[in-house]
CSV table of C-alpha atoms in Angstrom, one decimal:
chain,number,residue,atom,x,y,z
A,109,MET,CA,73.7,-30.3,79.7
A,110,GLN,CA,77.3,-31.5,80.3
A,111,PRO,CA,78.8,-33.9,77.7
A,112,PRO,CA,78.8,-37.6,78.8
A,113,SER,CA,81.9,-38.7,80.7
A,114,ARG,CA,84.5,-40.7,78.8
A,115,ARG,CA,84.7,-44.4,79.3
A,116,THR,CA,88.0,-45.9,80.4
A,117,LEU,CA,89.7,-47.3,77.3
A,118,LEU,CA,92.1,-49.7,79.1
A,119,ALA,CA,91.1,-52.3,81.6
A,120,LEU,CA,92.8,-52.0,85.0
A,121,GLY,CA,95.1,-55.0,84.5
A,122,LEU,CA,96.3,-53.8,81.1
A,123,LEU,CA,96.9,-50.3,82.4
A,124,THR,CA,99.0,-51.8,85.3
A,125,THR,CA,101.0,-53.9,82.9
A,126,LEU,CA,101.7,-51.0,80.6
A,127,THR,CA,102.8,-48.8,83.5
A,128,ALA,CA,105.2,-51.5,84.7
A,129,CYS,CA,106.7,-51.9,81.2
A,130,THR,CA,107.3,-48.3,80.7
A,131,ALA,CA,108.6,-47.5,84.2
A,132,SER,CA,112.1,-48.6,83.4
A,133,VAL,CA,112.4,-45.9,80.7
A,134,GLY,CA,112.4,-43.4,83.5
A,135,ASP,CA,110.8,-40.0,83.8
A,136,ARG,CA,113.2,-38.2,81.4
A,137,HIS,CA,110.6,-38.4,78.6
A,138,ALA,CA,107.7,-37.3,80.7
A,139,ASP,CA,106.3,-33.9,80.0
A,140,PRO,CA,105.6,-32.1,83.3
A,141,THR,CA,103.5,-29.5,81.6
A,142,PRO,CA,99.8,-30.5,81.9
A,143,PRO,CA,97.9,-30.5,78.6
A,144,ARG,CA,96.4,-27.1,77.8
A,145,ASP,CA,92.7,-26.6,78.0
A,146,PRO,CA,91.5,-26.2,74.3
A,147,ASP,CA,89.1,-23.6,75.5
A,148,THR,CA,91.9,-21.3,76.8
A,149,PRO,CA,92.9,-19.6,73.5
A,150,VAL,CA,89.3,-18.9,72.7
A,151,ARG,CA,88.7,-17.4,76.2
A,152,LEU,CA,91.8,-15.2,75.8
A,153,ARG,CA,90.7,-13.9,72.5
A,154,ALA,CA,87.2,-13.2,73.9
A,155,ILE,CA,88.7,-11.4,76.9
A,156,ALA,CA,91.0,-9.3,74.7
A,157,ALA,CA,88.0,-8.2,72.6
A,158,THR,CA,86.1,-7.4,75.8
A,159,ASP,CA,89.0,-5.3,77.1
A,160,LEU,CA,89.0,-3.2,74.0
A,161,LEU,CA,85.3,-2.5,74.5
A,162,LEU,CA,85.9,-1.6,78.1
A,163,GLY,CA,88.6,0.8,77.1
A,164,ALA,CA,86.3,2.4,74.5
A,165,TYR,CA,83.6,2.8,77.1
A,166,ASP,CA,86.0,4.3,79.6
A,167,ASN,CA,87.3,6.8,77.1
A,168,LEU,CA,83.8,7.9,76.1
A,169,LEU,CA,82.6,8.2,79.7
A,170,THR,CA,85.4,10.7,80.5
A,171,VAL,CA,84.0,13.2,77.9
A,172,PRO,CA,82.1,16.1,79.4
A,173,GLY,CA,78.4,15.6,78.6
A,174,ALA,CA,78.8,11.9,77.9
A,175,ARG,CA,75.6,10.0,77.7
A,176,THR,CA,76.3,8.2,80.9
A,177,ALA,CA,72.7,6.9,81.3
A,178,LEU,CA,73.2,5.0,78.1
A,179,LEU,CA,76.8,4.0,78.3
A,180,GLN,CA,77.3,3.0,82.0
A,181,PRO,CA,74.8,0.1,82.0
A,182,LEU,CA,76.4,-1.2,78.8
A,183,ARG,CA,79.8,-1.0,80.3
A,184,ASP,CA,78.6,-2.7,83.5
A,185,ASP,CA,77.4,-5.6,81.3
A,186,THR,CA,80.8,-5.8,79.6
A,187,VAL,CA,82.5,-6.0,83.0
A,188,GLN,CA,80.3,-9.0,83.8
A,189,HIS,CA,81.2,-10.6,80.5
A,190,ARG,CA,84.9,-10.3,81.3
A,191,ALA,CA,84.4,-11.7,84.7
A,192,ALA,CA,82.6,-14.8,83.4
A,193,LEU,CA,85.2,-15.3,80.7
A,194,VAL,CA,88.1,-15.1,83.1
A,195,GLN,CA,86.5,-17.4,85.6
A,196,GLY,CA,86.9,-20.3,83.3
A,197,LEU,CA,90.6,-19.9,82.7
A,198,PRO,CA,92.8,-22.7,84.2
A,199,SER,CA,95.1,-21.5,87.0
A,200,ALA,CA,98.2,-22.2,84.9
A,201,SER,CA,97.0,-20.3,81.9
A,202,PRO,CA,98.7,-17.0,80.9
A,203,SER,CA,97.2,-13.8,82.1
A,204,PRO,CA,94.8,-12.0,79.6
A,205,THR,CA,96.6,-9.3,77.6
A,206,SER,CA,95.1,-6.8,75.3
A,207,THR,CA,95.9,-3.5,73.7
A,208,PRO,CA,94.1,-0.5,75.3
A,209,TYR,CA,91.7,1.4,73.1
A,210,ARG,CA,93.6,4.7,73.0
A,211,SER,CA,91.4,6.8,70.7
A,212,LEU,CA,88.1,8.4,71.5
A,213,PRO,CA,85.4,6.6,69.6
A,214,THR,CA,82.1,8.1,68.5
A,215,LEU,CA,78.9,6.3,69.4
A,216,PRO,CA,78.6,4.8,65.9
A,217,GLU,CA,82.1,3.5,66.1
A,218,LEU,CA,81.4,2.0,69.5
A,219,ALA,CA,78.2,0.4,68.1
A,220,LEU,CA,80.3,-1.1,65.3
A,221,MET,CA,82.8,-2.5,67.8
A,222,GLU,CA,79.9,-4.2,69.7
A,223,HIS,CA,78.6,-5.5,66.5
A,224,ARG,CA,81.9,-7.0,65.4
A,225,THR,CA,82.5,-8.4,68.8
A,226,ALA,CA,79.1,-10.2,68.6
A,227,GLU,CA,80.2,-11.7,65.4
A,228,ALA,CA,83.7,-12.7,66.6
A,229,HIS,CA,82.4,-14.6,69.6
A,230,LEU,CA,80.6,-17.0,67.2
A,231,HIS,CA,83.6,-18.0,65.1
A,232,ASP,CA,85.0,-20.5,67.6
A,233,LEU,CA,81.6,-21.8,68.8
A,234,ASP,CA,82.2,-25.3,67.4
A,235,GLU,CA,85.7,-25.6,68.8
A,236,VAL,CA,84.9,-25.3,72.5
A,237,GLY,CA,83.2,-27.3,75.2
A,238,PRO,CA,79.4,-26.9,75.7
A,239,PRO,CA,79.6,-24.6,78.8
A,240,LEU,CA,81.9,-22.1,77.0
A,241,ALA,CA,79.8,-22.4,73.8
A,242,ARG,CA,76.7,-21.3,75.8
A,243,LEU,CA,78.6,-18.4,77.4
A,244,LEU,CA,79.9,-17.2,74.1
A,245,ALA,CA,76.5,-17.4,72.5
A,246,SER,CA,74.9,-15.5,75.4
A,247,VAL,CA,77.6,-12.8,75.4
A,248,SER,CA,77.3,-12.5,71.6
A,249,ALA,CA,73.6,-11.9,72.0
A,250,SER,CA,74.3,-9.2,74.6
A,251,ASN,CA,76.8,-7.5,72.3
A,252,ALA,CA,74.2,-7.4,69.6
A,253,LEU,CA,71.8,-5.8,72.1
A,254,HIS,CA,74.4,-3.2,73.0
A,255,ALA,CA,75.0,-2.5,69.3
A,256,ALA,CA,71.3,-2.0,68.8
A,257,ALA,CA,71.1,0.3,71.8
A,258,LEU,CA,73.9,2.4,70.4
A,259,GLY,CA,72.2,2.6,67.0
A,260,ASP,CA,73.6,-0.3,65.0
A,261,THR,CA,70.6,-2.5,64.0
A,262,THR,CA,72.3,-4.2,61.0
A,263,PRO,CA,72.1,-8.0,61.1
A,264,VAL,CA,74.9,-9.8,62.9
A,265,LEU,CA,76.6,-12.0,60.4
A,266,THR,CA,76.7,-15.6,61.5
A,267,PRO,CA,79.4,-18.0,60.1
A,268,ASP,CA,78.0,-20.6,57.8
A,269,ALA,CA,76.9,-23.6,59.8
A,270,ASP,CA,77.9,-27.1,58.6
A,271,THR,CA,74.9,-29.2,59.7
A,272,GLU,CA,76.1,-32.4,58.0
A,273,GLY,CA,77.8,-33.8,61.0
A,274,THR,CA,78.4,-37.5,61.8
A,275,PRO,CA,75.7,-40.1,62.0
A,276,ALA,CA,76.1,-40.2,65.8
A,277,GLY,CA,76.0,-36.4,66.0
A,278,ARG,CA,72.9,-36.2,63.9
A,279,ALA,CA,71.1,-38.7,66.1
A,280,ALA,CA,72.2,-36.9,69.3
A,281,ALA,CA,70.9,-33.6,68.0
A,282,VAL,CA,67.3,-34.9,67.4
A,283,PRO,CA,65.9,-34.7,70.9
A,284,ALA,CA,67.2,-31.1,71.5
A,285,LEU,CA,65.9,-30.0,68.1
A,286,GLN,CA,62.5,-31.5,68.8
A,287,ALA,CA,62.4,-29.4,72.0
A,288,ALA,CA,63.3,-26.3,70.1
A,289,LEU,CA,60.6,-27.0,67.6
A,290,SER,CA,58.0,-27.5,70.4
A,291,ALA,CA,59.1,-24.1,71.8
A,292,GLU,CA,58.5,-22.5,68.4
A,293,HIS,CA,55.1,-24.2,68.1
A,294,ALA,CA,54.1,-22.5,71.4
A,295,ALA,CA,55.5,-19.1,70.2
A,296,VAL,CA,53.5,-19.3,67.0
A,297,TYR,CA,50.3,-20.0,69.0
A,298,GLY,CA,51.2,-17.2,71.5
A,299,TYR,CA,51.7,-14.6,68.9
A,300,GLY,CA,48.3,-15.4,67.5
A,301,VAL,CA,47.0,-14.2,70.9
A,302,VAL,CA,49.3,-11.2,71.0
A,303,GLY,CA,48.2,-9.9,67.6
A,304,ALA,CA,44.6,-10.3,68.4
A,305,HIS,CA,44.8,-7.9,71.4
A,306,PHE,CA,46.5,-5.0,69.6
A,307,PRO,CA,44.5,-2.4,67.8
A,308,ASP,CA,45.3,-1.9,64.1
A,309,ASP,CA,48.5,0.1,64.6
A,310,PRO,CA,52.2,-0.4,64.5
A,311,GLN,CA,52.1,-2.8,67.5
A,312,ARG,CA,49.8,-5.2,65.6
A,313,ALA,CA,52.1,-4.9,62.5
A,314,ASP,CA,55.0,-5.8,64.8
A,315,ALA,CA,53.1,-8.8,66.1
A,316,ARG,CA,52.4,-10.0,62.6
A,317,THR,CA,56.0,-9.6,61.6
A,318,THR,CA,57.2,-11.5,64.7
A,319,HIS,CA,54.5,-14.2,64.2
A,320,ALA,CA,55.8,-14.7,60.6
A,321,ALA,CA,59.4,-14.9,62.0
A,322,HIS,CA,58.4,-17.7,64.4
A,323,GLN,CA,56.6,-19.5,61.7
A,324,ALA,CA,59.8,-19.4,59.6
A,325,GLN,CA,61.9,-20.6,62.4
A,326,ARG,CA,59.4,-23.4,63.1
A,327,ASP,CA,59.6,-24.4,59.5
A,328,ALA,CA,63.4,-24.3,59.5
A,329,TRP,CA,63.5,-26.8,62.5
A,330,GLN,CA,61.0,-29.0,60.7
A,331,ARG,CA,63.1,-29.1,57.6
A,332,LEU,CA,66.3,-29.8,59.5
A,333,LEU,CA,64.7,-32.6,61.4
A,334,GLY,CA,63.5,-34.0,58.1
A,335,THR,CA,67.1,-34.1,56.8
A,336,LEU,CA,67.9,-36.1,60.0
A,337,THR,CA,65.1,-38.6,59.1
A,338,ALA,CA,63.2,-37.6,62.2
A,339,ALA,CA,59.5,-37.0,62.2
A,340,PRO,CA,59.0,-33.4,63.5
A,341,THR,CA,56.9,-33.1,66.6
A,342,PRO,CA,53.5,-31.7,65.7
A,343,ALA,CA,52.0,-28.7,67.4
A,344,ALA,CA,49.5,-29.2,70.2
A,345,ALA,CA,45.9,-28.3,69.6
A,346,GLY,CA,46.3,-25.4,72.1
A,347,TYR,CA,48.7,-24.0,74.7
A,348,ARG,CA,47.9,-22.7,78.2
A,349,LEU,CA,48.8,-19.0,78.6
A,350,PRO,CA,50.9,-18.0,81.6
A,351,PHE,CA,48.3,-15.3,82.5
A,352,PRO,CA,45.1,-13.9,81.1
A,353,VAL,CA,45.5,-11.6,78.1
A,354,THR,CA,42.7,-9.1,77.8
A,355,SER,CA,44.5,-5.8,76.8
A,356,PRO,CA,47.3,-4.5,74.7
A,357,THR,CA,49.4,-4.2,77.9
A,358,ASP,CA,48.8,-7.9,78.6
A,359,ALA,CA,49.7,-8.7,74.9
A,360,ALA,CA,53.0,-6.9,75.1
A,361,LYS,CA,53.7,-8.7,78.4
A,362,LEU,CA,53.0,-12.0,76.8
A,363,ALA,CA,55.3,-11.2,73.9
A,364,VAL,CA,58.1,-10.5,76.4
A,365,HIS,CA,57.3,-13.8,78.2
A,366,LEU,CA,57.4,-15.8,74.9
A,367,GLU,CA,60.7,-14.4,73.8
A,368,THR,CA,62.4,-14.6,77.2
A,369,ARG,CA,61.4,-18.2,77.4
A,370,LEU,CA,62.9,-18.8,74.0
A,371,THR,CA,66.2,-17.2,74.9
A,372,THR,CA,66.5,-19.9,77.6
A,373,ALA,CA,65.4,-22.6,75.3
A,374,TYR,CA,68.0,-21.7,72.7
A,375,ALA,CA,70.8,-21.2,75.2
A,376,ASP,CA,70.0,-24.7,76.4
A,377,LEU,CA,70.1,-25.8,72.8
A,378,VAL,CA,73.6,-24.4,72.3
A,379,THR,CA,74.7,-26.7,75.1
A,380,ALA,CA,72.7,-29.7,74.1
A,381,VAL,CA,73.4,-30.1,70.4
A,382,PRO,CA,76.7,-31.3,68.8
A,383,ALA,CA,79.0,-28.6,67.5
A,384,PRO,CA,77.7,-28.4,63.9
A,385,TYR,CA,74.3,-27.2,65.1
A,386,ARG,CA,75.4,-24.6,67.7
A,387,LEU,CA,75.5,-21.7,65.3
A,388,LEU,CA,71.9,-22.2,64.4
A,389,ALA,CA,71.0,-22.3,68.1
A,390,ALA,CA,73.1,-19.2,68.8
A,391,THR,CA,71.5,-17.3,66.0
A,392,ALA,CA,68.0,-18.1,67.3
A,393,LEU,CA,69.1,-17.1,70.8
A,394,ARG,CA,70.2,-13.7,69.6
A,395,GLU,CA,67.1,-13.0,67.6
A,396,ALA,CA,64.9,-14.0,70.6
A,397,ALA,CA,66.9,-11.7,72.8
A,398,LEU,CA,66.5,-8.8,70.4
A,399,ARG,CA,62.8,-9.3,70.1
A,400,ALA,CA,62.4,-9.6,73.9
A,401,HIS,CA,64.1,-6.3,74.3
A,402,HIS,CA,61.9,-4.8,71.5
A,403,TRP,CA,58.8,-5.8,73.4
A,404,GLY,CA,60.1,-4.3,76.7
A,405,ALA,CA,62.2,-6.9,78.4
A,406,PRO,CA,64.9,-5.4,80.7
A,407,ALA,CA,68.4,-5.7,79.4
A,408,THR,CA,70.5,-8.6,80.8
A,409,PRO,CA,74.2,-9.2,80.4
A,410,PHE,CA,73.6,-12.9,79.7
A,411,PRO,CA,70.5,-13.6,77.6
A,412,GLY,CA,69.2,-17.1,78.1
A,413,THR,CA,70.7,-17.5,81.5
A,414,PRO,CA,68.1,-17.0,84.2
A,415,GLY,CA,69.4,-15.0,87.2
């Protein structure tokens, strides 16, 4: 969702008059440099961090016996991250610069780099426009997936979210938060079906744990909506499944479907809500992406972005 266009603050007649009055001053005070896109510094920092990752991957891939099957797909994702970040740079912006990663990292060191990059992308989330906010949240989720694939499963630390906001911002957030709550209602229902089709083994335990996580996220959205003086949307009596579920294989497929749908819902939420609520949406996006991969979803460089 793009932000609403700004209304013209001056009527045409007033603008014409103002222009005429100031024309005699001449152009000597005019600044020929166009205003800088406020997203540009954030993009440049994100590109520099991505370049360091690419250098680390390249160094590791030159080592005889390198785990190419593991590393190359992660590097390919990182190339796509960089291309997406560069694409948004204004034509007049400086070229991205970064310091090459000169040492030879170990796999745990590379995992830590991915983990820290996932965290770094979130620090400027409230300072950029909605499209870049969505991209950073998605790339951060991908970095977290990379870290997990490389062996680092420690939680990604999300900066504290200030959800106070302005009265207008709080009101604007309600419809999107209600949509997120509805998505969690459906996930809670779906995981009831998932768990019922697993035998009493680790998969059922996983389903119970995930079911509880979605209940907790549902409750969190309900509490937040309550602070916004909005009545939370209630759960439906039932939800139509996307396909019949009659076996453990079907149950795992349903879990993938639920989590993948949630990544899209939460990427949309990052774009739709005012800045104070973006970190909450980005965190939910990352957790859904990690759970989707856990249940067997293929890796994607941009979780929450179909195609």
